[in-house]
């Protein structure tokens, strides 16, 4: 939450975005009545991420504005649009942070320690996340690099442990693709990709700004997501659809006699991935608030937002209905910020540049 500008490397930002995106798959909770076929979900996922890449590239098509994040750029083009966008972005990022905290807590409470009060996990996690926000994005980036390495090792171990259980011929049963299901999966992947908004707002922390951030993020996140999905379905088969947390089930059933209690090891990794996710969202929220309010009011406003996020997380974790409502609000509302405002800001920049040329 520091107001001074901190800079991180391009690859560091990519790794932070990747870990944030990975959180969605590690804590994926199978919804009731899910009917989208596996083949359609994979195609929809790739197309949704490809659309997110296109939106990110559109930002870099705005010439001469690469030194700004999206909020600052809009503020320069139109003050009202910039302020409205910044407030809405801060709200949706706050909702996303609450949703992520609740997702992490629900995973721990439902799957691991079912008899323990959720506050035992929630309050310490929130405290560590707020501390991570206070120390700044440079420290988060350094920590994220280490967490990425540990995560890569853990995923490799899962792969080795599940290879004996993989049935390649079963892949044919998942190969059918339905247009309607693909469209549903496409929209789900796009609207749930809050990391795109985070990237557009944290671009100001890049000394050398380049569209390669989005390209690297796209290939890394999409490749990993497709690989994990294939691994789960090929190793667990129809059993995967019956598990609330499919990838955790895969880790539990990993068949490596050398390492015992693999699920405990992955639990530690997932806690660290969740930490990166929440701190990154809070950092983006704090960053866009600097655009939304005058500098003299920034600290008070940020404290109020963090207090609301904390309270909402405590309330949201206590009720599945409230948790689902929070998910609906942020997933249904925030994409309009990018799908509508990015083309608008591109037009504003073009018109302003042409007027200057005259």
PDB file of N, CA and C in Angstrom, residues 18 49-50 53 212-226:
ATOM      1  N   UNK A  18       0.565 -15.529 -12.990  1.00  0.00           N
ATOM      2  CA  UNK A  18       0.383 -16.971 -13.176  1.00  0.00           C
ATOM      3  C   UNK A  18      -0.063 -17.634 -11.877  1.00  0.00           C
ATOM      4  N   UNK A  49      -9.123 -17.361 -22.715  1.00  0.00           N
ATOM      5  CA  UNK A  49      -7.808 -16.789 -22.420  1.00  0.00           C
ATOM      6  C   UNK A  49      -7.241 -16.040 -23.621  1.00  0.00           C
ATOM      7  N   UNK A  50      -7.558 -16.529 -24.822  1.00  0.00           N
ATOM      8  CA  UNK A  50      -7.114 -15.846 -26.032  1.00  0.00           C
ATOM      9  C   UNK A  50      -7.791 -14.479 -26.154  1.00  0.00           C
ATOM     10  N   UNK A  53      -6.077 -12.188 -23.831  1.00  0.00           N
ATOM     11  CA  UNK A  53      -4.823 -11.744 -24.445  1.00  0.00           C
ATOM     12  C   UNK A  53      -5.088 -10.612 -25.432  1.00  0.00           C
ATOM     13  N   UNK A 212       4.720  -8.256 -24.128  1.00  0.00           N
ATOM     14  CA  UNK A 212       5.165  -9.627 -23.892  1.00  0.00           C
ATOM     15  C   UNK A 212       4.692 -10.151 -22.541  1.00  0.00           C
ATOM     16  N   UNK A 213       4.377  -9.246 -21.618  1.00  0.00           N
ATOM     17  CA  UNK A 213       3.819  -9.675 -20.334  1.00  0.00           C
ATOM     18  C   UNK A 213       2.557 -10.487 -20.566  1.00  0.00           C
ATOM     19  N   UNK A 214       1.669  -9.978 -21.427  1.00  0.00           N
ATOM     20  CA  UNK A 214       0.412 -10.665 -21.689  1.00  0.00           C
ATOM     21  C   UNK A 214       0.637 -11.954 -22.471  1.00  0.00           C
ATOM     22  N   UNK A 215       1.579 -11.926 -23.400  1.00  0.00           N
ATOM     23  CA  UNK A 215       1.854 -13.127 -24.200  1.00  0.00           C
ATOM     24  C   UNK A 215       2.412 -14.248 -23.324  1.00  0.00           C
ATOM     25  N   UNK A 216       3.386 -13.914 -22.486  1.00  0.00           N
ATOM     26  CA  UNK A 216       3.977 -14.924 -21.608  1.00  0.00           C
ATOM     27  C   UNK A 216       2.939 -15.457 -20.623  1.00  0.00           C
ATOM     28  N   UNK A 217       2.148 -14.547 -20.084  1.00  0.00           N
ATOM     29  CA  UNK A 217       1.106 -14.960 -19.139  1.00  0.00           C
ATOM     30  C   UNK A 217       0.101 -15.884 -19.820  1.00  0.00           C
ATOM     31  N   UNK A 218      -0.282 -15.554 -21.051  1.00  0.00           N
ATOM     32  CA  UNK A 218      -1.258 -16.364 -21.778  1.00  0.00           C
ATOM     33  C   UNK A 218      -0.744 -17.784 -21.980  1.00  0.00           C
ATOM     34  N   UNK A 219       0.461 -17.931 -22.498  1.00  0.00           N
ATOM     35  CA  UNK A 219       0.981 -19.266 -22.789  1.00  0.00           C
ATOM     36  C   UNK A 219       1.231 -20.066 -21.511  1.00  0.00           C
ATOM     37  N   UNK A 220       1.743 -19.415 -20.472  1.00  0.00           N
ATOM     38  CA  UNK A 220       2.044 -20.114 -19.228  1.00  0.00           C
ATOM     39  C   UNK A 220       0.769 -20.553 -18.514  1.00  0.00           C
ATOM     40  N   UNK A 221      -0.188 -19.634 -18.374  1.00  0.00           N
ATOM     41  CA  UNK A 221      -1.420 -19.948 -17.649  1.00  0.00           C
ATOM     42  C   UNK A 221      -2.307 -20.912 -18.429  1.00  0.00           C
ATOM     43  N   UNK A 222      -2.436 -20.691 -19.737  1.00  0.00           N
ATOM     44  CA  UNK A 222      -3.292 -21.563 -20.543  1.00  0.00           C
ATOM     45  C   UNK A 222      -2.714 -22.968 -20.638  1.00  0.00           C
ATOM     46  N   UNK A 223      -1.411 -23.061 -20.882  1.00  0.00           N
ATOM     47  CA  UNK A 223      -0.777 -24.374 -20.962  1.00  0.00           C
ATOM     48  C   UNK A 223      -0.910 -25.155 -19.665  1.00  0.00           C
ATOM     49  N   UNK A 224      -0.713 -24.472 -18.538  1.00  0.00           N
ATOM     50  CA  UNK A 224      -0.828 -25.139 -17.238  1.00  0.00           C
ATOM     51  C   UNK A 224      -2.259 -25.565 -16.964  1.00  0.00           C
ATOM     52  N   UNK A 225      -3.224 -24.688 -17.267  1.00  0.00           N
ATOM     53  CA  UNK A 225      -4.631 -25.002 -17.023  1.00  0.00           C
ATOM     54  C   UNK A 225      -5.082 -26.209 -17.841  1.00  0.00           C
ATOM     55  N   UNK A 226      -4.717 -26.225 -19.112  1.00  0.00           N
ATOM     56  CA  UNK A 226      -5.079 -27.360 -19.969  1.00  0.00           C
ATOM     57  C   UNK A 226      -4.394 -28.634 -19.479  1.00  0.00           C
TER      58      UNK A 226
END
